[in-house]
């Protein structure tokens, strides 16, 4: 059961990555390809707003978006601040490696705890009965049991809510033919857990 549950969880995580990461890459590529068109639409919208406000004697400053100037500014930024950006990238990479190490340690620790769950519970009950008077031991174990049930029900409810929200979002986006239905639904379900 332990191996099967770990395989299922790992499969869900990998499936989410294989759904989300390619779709995000595609959407960023689409955004980069459509950026000049969006800038032209923004200029046209601004010009129409200027004309509308000019009828009411309100003058807006002219908008001059030069794509070459924007590209040169971005290039200068990376040239001037490239070292600081590289330092930040190294810092972020170090943080990611640290998170990965913590994740692996937590996985190993959880495997050990789950494999020895019954023994740990039995030994904990014996320790509570050995250290506390009978009445206090029974009260402590009753509180621990209630806490366990409450927490388990809470986690189950949160997971159920996340699955329902993601599924409803996917169904709605599919019916209305919105793009990226799977990615948005997965992100909504994941954010509902957070």
Short mmCIF file of C-alpha atoms in Angstrom, two decimals:
data_model
loop_
_atom_site.label_atom_id
_atom_site.label_comp_id
_atom_site.label_asym_id
_atom_site.label_seq_id
_atom_site.Cartn_x
_atom_site.Cartn_y
_atom_site.Cartn_z
CA UNK A 1 0.00 0.00 0.00
CA UNK A 2 2.84 2.35 0.87
CA UNK A 3 4.59 1.79 -2.46
CA UNK A 4 1.31 2.06 -4.38
CA UNK A 5 0.40 5.35 -2.69
CA UNK A 6 3.86 6.78 -3.37
CA UNK A 7 3.66 5.75 -7.02
CA UNK A 8 0.22 7.35 -7.33
CA UNK A 9 1.38 10.62 -5.73
CA UNK A 10 4.54 10.70 -7.86
CA UNK A 11 2.45 9.98 -10.95
CA UNK A 12 0.06 12.82 -10.14
CA UNK A 13 2.95 15.24 -9.60
CA UNK A 14 4.67 14.23 -12.86
CA UNK A 15 1.37 14.42 -14.76
CA UNK A 16 0.80 17.92 -13.44
CA UNK A 17 4.28 18.96 -14.54
CA UNK A 18 3.77 17.42 -17.97
CA UNK A 19 0.49 19.31 -18.33
CA UNK A 20 1.48 22.66 -16.82
CA UNK A 21 5.07 23.19 -17.96
CA UNK A 22 4.54 22.62 -21.72
CA UNK A 23 1.39 24.73 -21.71
CA UNK A 24 3.12 27.56 -19.85
CA UNK A 25 6.03 27.41 -22.29
CA UNK A 26 3.61 27.56 -25.19
CA UNK A 27 1.72 30.49 -23.69
CA UNK A 28 4.92 32.46 -23.08
CA UNK A 29 6.02 31.79 -26.67
CA UNK A 30 2.61 32.95 -27.92
CA UNK A 31 2.83 36.06 -25.76
CA UNK A 32 6.29 36.87 -27.12
CA UNK A 33 5.10 36.35 -30.68
CA UNK A 34 1.99 38.50 -30.17
CA UNK A 35 3.74 41.29 -28.22
CA UNK A 36 4.26 43.62 -31.22
CA UNK A 37 0.59 43.24 -32.15
CA UNK A 38 -0.44 44.00 -28.56
CA UNK A 39 1.74 47.11 -28.56
CA UNK A 40 0.12 48.32 -31.81
CA UNK A 41 -3.34 47.68 -30.33
CA UNK A 42 -2.32 49.61 -27.22
CA UNK A 43 -1.15 52.53 -29.37
CA UNK A 44 -4.43 52.52 -31.32
CA UNK A 45 -6.44 52.41 -28.10
CA UNK A 46 -4.42 55.28 -26.66
CA UNK A 47 -4.89 57.35 -29.84
CA UNK A 48 -8.65 56.79 -29.77
CA UNK A 49 -8.67 57.79 -26.09
CA UNK A 50 -6.72 60.94 -26.96
CA UNK A 51 -9.26 61.81 -29.66
CA UNK A 52 -12.18 61.21 -27.31
CA UNK A 53 -10.67 63.33 -24.56
CA UNK A 54 -9.68 66.06 -27.04
CA UNK A 55 -13.39 66.59 -27.72
CA UNK A 56 -13.74 67.55 -24.04
CA UNK A 57 -10.64 69.80 -24.10
CA UNK A 58 -8.46 67.29 -22.25
CA UNK A 59 -5.05 66.86 -23.78
CA UNK A 60 -2.99 63.75 -23.10
CA UNK A 61 0.72 63.57 -23.88
CA UNK A 62 1.51 61.79 -27.11
CA UNK A 63 2.48 58.16 -26.81
CA UNK A 64 5.59 57.24 -28.72
CA UNK A 65 6.42 53.55 -28.46
CA UNK A 66 9.54 52.76 -30.42
CA UNK A 67 10.18 49.01 -30.48
CA UNK A 68 13.87 49.50 -31.30
CA UNK A 69 14.24 51.80 -28.30
CA UNK A 70 12.50 49.26 -26.06
CA UNK A 71 14.75 46.47 -27.31
CA UNK A 72 17.88 48.59 -26.83
CA UNK A 73 16.77 49.53 -23.30
CA UNK A 74 16.25 45.88 -22.42
CA UNK A 75 19.61 44.97 -23.95
CA UNK A 76 21.34 47.77 -22.02
CA UNK A 77 19.67 46.59 -18.82
CA UNK A 78 21.03 43.08 -19.27
CA UNK A 79 24.45 44.46 -20.22
CA UNK A 80 24.68 46.78 -17.21
CA UNK A 81 23.03 44.57 -14.61
CA UNK A 82 23.99 41.17 -16.00
CA UNK A 83 26.33 40.34 -13.11
CA UNK A 84 23.70 41.18 -10.50
CA UNK A 85 21.19 39.12 -12.44
CA UNK A 86 23.65 36.23 -12.57
CA UNK A 87 24.21 36.48 -8.81
CA UNK A 88 20.46 36.40 -8.22
CA UNK A 89 20.17 33.39 -10.55
CA UNK A 90 22.84 31.55 -8.59
CA UNK A 91 21.05 32.43 -5.34
CA UNK A 92 17.74 31.14 -6.69
CA UNK A 93 19.43 27.96 -7.95
CA UNK A 94 20.95 27.39 -4.52
CA UNK A 95 17.53 27.84 -2.95
CA UNK A 96 15.99 25.36 -5.39
CA UNK A 97 18.70 22.79 -4.62
CA UNK A 98 18.09 23.32 -0.89
CA UNK A 99 14.35 22.79 -1.39
CA UNK A 100 15.03 19.61 -3.37
CA UNK A 101 17.30 18.24 -0.64
CA UNK A 102 14.66 19.05 1.99
CA UNK A 103 12.02 17.36 -0.18
CA UNK A 104 14.07 14.17 -0.50
CA UNK A 105 14.76 14.11 3.25
CA UNK A 106 11.08 14.68 4.01
CA UNK A 107 10.15 11.87 1.61
CA UNK A 108 12.55 9.43 3.26
CA UNK A 109 11.38 10.47 6.72
CA UNK A 110 7.71 10.11 5.74
CA UNK A 111 8.40 6.67 4.25
CA UNK A 112 10.00 5.57 7.50
CA UNK A 113 7.12 6.94 9.58
CA UNK A 114 4.46 5.40 7.37
CA UNK A 115 6.18 2.03 7.31
CA UNK A 116 6.50 1.99 11.12
CA UNK A 117 3.19 3.74 11.89
CA UNK A 118 1.64 0.94 13.94
CA UNK A 119 4.78 0.38 16.01
CA UNK A 120 5.18 4.10 16.68
CA UNK A 121 1.54 4.43 17.76
CA UNK A 122 1.78 1.43 20.08
CA UNK A 123 5.03 2.70 21.61
CA UNK A 124 3.60 6.22 22.01
CA UNK A 125 0.55 4.86 23.86
CA UNK A 126 2.81 2.84 26.17
CA UNK A 127 4.97 5.90 26.81
CA UNK A 128 1.94 8.08 27.61
CA UNK A 129 0.56 5.46 30.02
CA UNK A 130 3.99 5.04 31.63
CA UNK A 131 4.63 8.78 32.11
CA UNK A 132 1.16 10.08 33.05
CA UNK A 133 -1.44 9.06 35.59
CA UNK A 134 -4.26 6.89 34.22
CA UNK A 135 -6.85 9.68 33.97
CA UNK A 136 -4.44 12.12 32.29
CA UNK A 137 -3.18 9.43 29.92
CA UNK A 138 -6.74 8.62 28.81
CA UNK A 139 -7.54 12.33 28.33
CA UNK A 140 -4.31 12.89 26.37
CA UNK A 141 -4.96 9.91 24.11
CA UNK A 142 -8.59 11.05 23.60
CA UNK A 143 -7.41 14.52 22.56
CA UNK A 144 -4.80 13.01 20.24
CA UNK A 145 -7.43 10.76 18.62
CA UNK A 146 -9.83 13.69 18.16
CA UNK A 147 -7.03 15.81 16.69
CA UNK A 148 -6.09 13.03 14.28
CA UNK A 149 -9.68 12.59 13.09
CA UNK A 150 -10.23 16.34 12.74
CA UNK A 151 -7.01 16.89 10.82
CA UNK A 152 -7.65 13.91 8.53
CA UNK A 153 -11.18 15.15 7.79
CA UNK A 154 -9.84 18.67 7.11
CA UNK A 155 -7.20 17.43 4.64
CA UNK A 156 -9.74 15.16 2.93
CA UNK A 157 -12.17 18.07 2.62
CA UNK A 158 -9.49 20.38 1.20
CA UNK A 159 -8.43 17.79 -1.38
CA UNK A 160 -12.06 17.15 -2.34
CA UNK A 161 -12.67 20.89 -2.72
CA UNK A 162 -9.56 21.30 -4.90
CA UNK A 163 -10.62 18.44 -7.18
CA UNK A 164 -14.17 19.80 -7.47
CA UNK A 165 -12.98 23.35 -8.24
CA UNK A 166 -10.46 22.16 -10.82
CA UNK A 167 -13.00 19.86 -12.47
CA UNK A 168 -15.70 22.53 -12.62
CA UNK A 169 -13.23 25.04 -14.04
CA UNK A 170 -12.12 22.53 -16.67
CA UNK A 171 -15.72 21.70 -17.64
CA UNK A 172 -16.69 25.37 -17.84
CA UNK A 173 -13.64 26.39 -19.85
CA UNK A 174 -14.12 23.44 -22.20
CA UNK A 175 -17.80 24.30 -22.77
CA UNK A 176 -16.95 27.94 -23.55
CA UNK A 177 -13.89 26.84 -25.61
CA UNK A 178 -11.39 28.90 -23.63
CA UNK A 179 -7.74 28.18 -24.34
CA UNK A 180 -5.49 26.39 -21.82
CA UNK A 181 -8.40 24.79 -19.96
CA UNK A 182 -6.27 21.98 -18.50
CA UNK A 183 -3.47 24.28 -17.30
CA UNK A 184 -5.78 26.81 -15.70
CA UNK A 185 -7.84 24.06 -14.06
CA UNK A 186 -4.76 22.39 -12.59
CA UNK A 187 -3.46 25.73 -11.29
CA UNK A 188 -6.84 26.59 -9.76
CA UNK A 189 -7.01 23.21 -8.03
CA UNK A 190 -3.44 23.58 -6.76
CA UNK A 191 -4.04 27.14 -5.56
CA UNK A 192 -7.20 26.01 -3.77
CA UNK A 193 -4.99 23.74 -1.68
CA UNK A 194 -2.69 26.62 -0.80
#
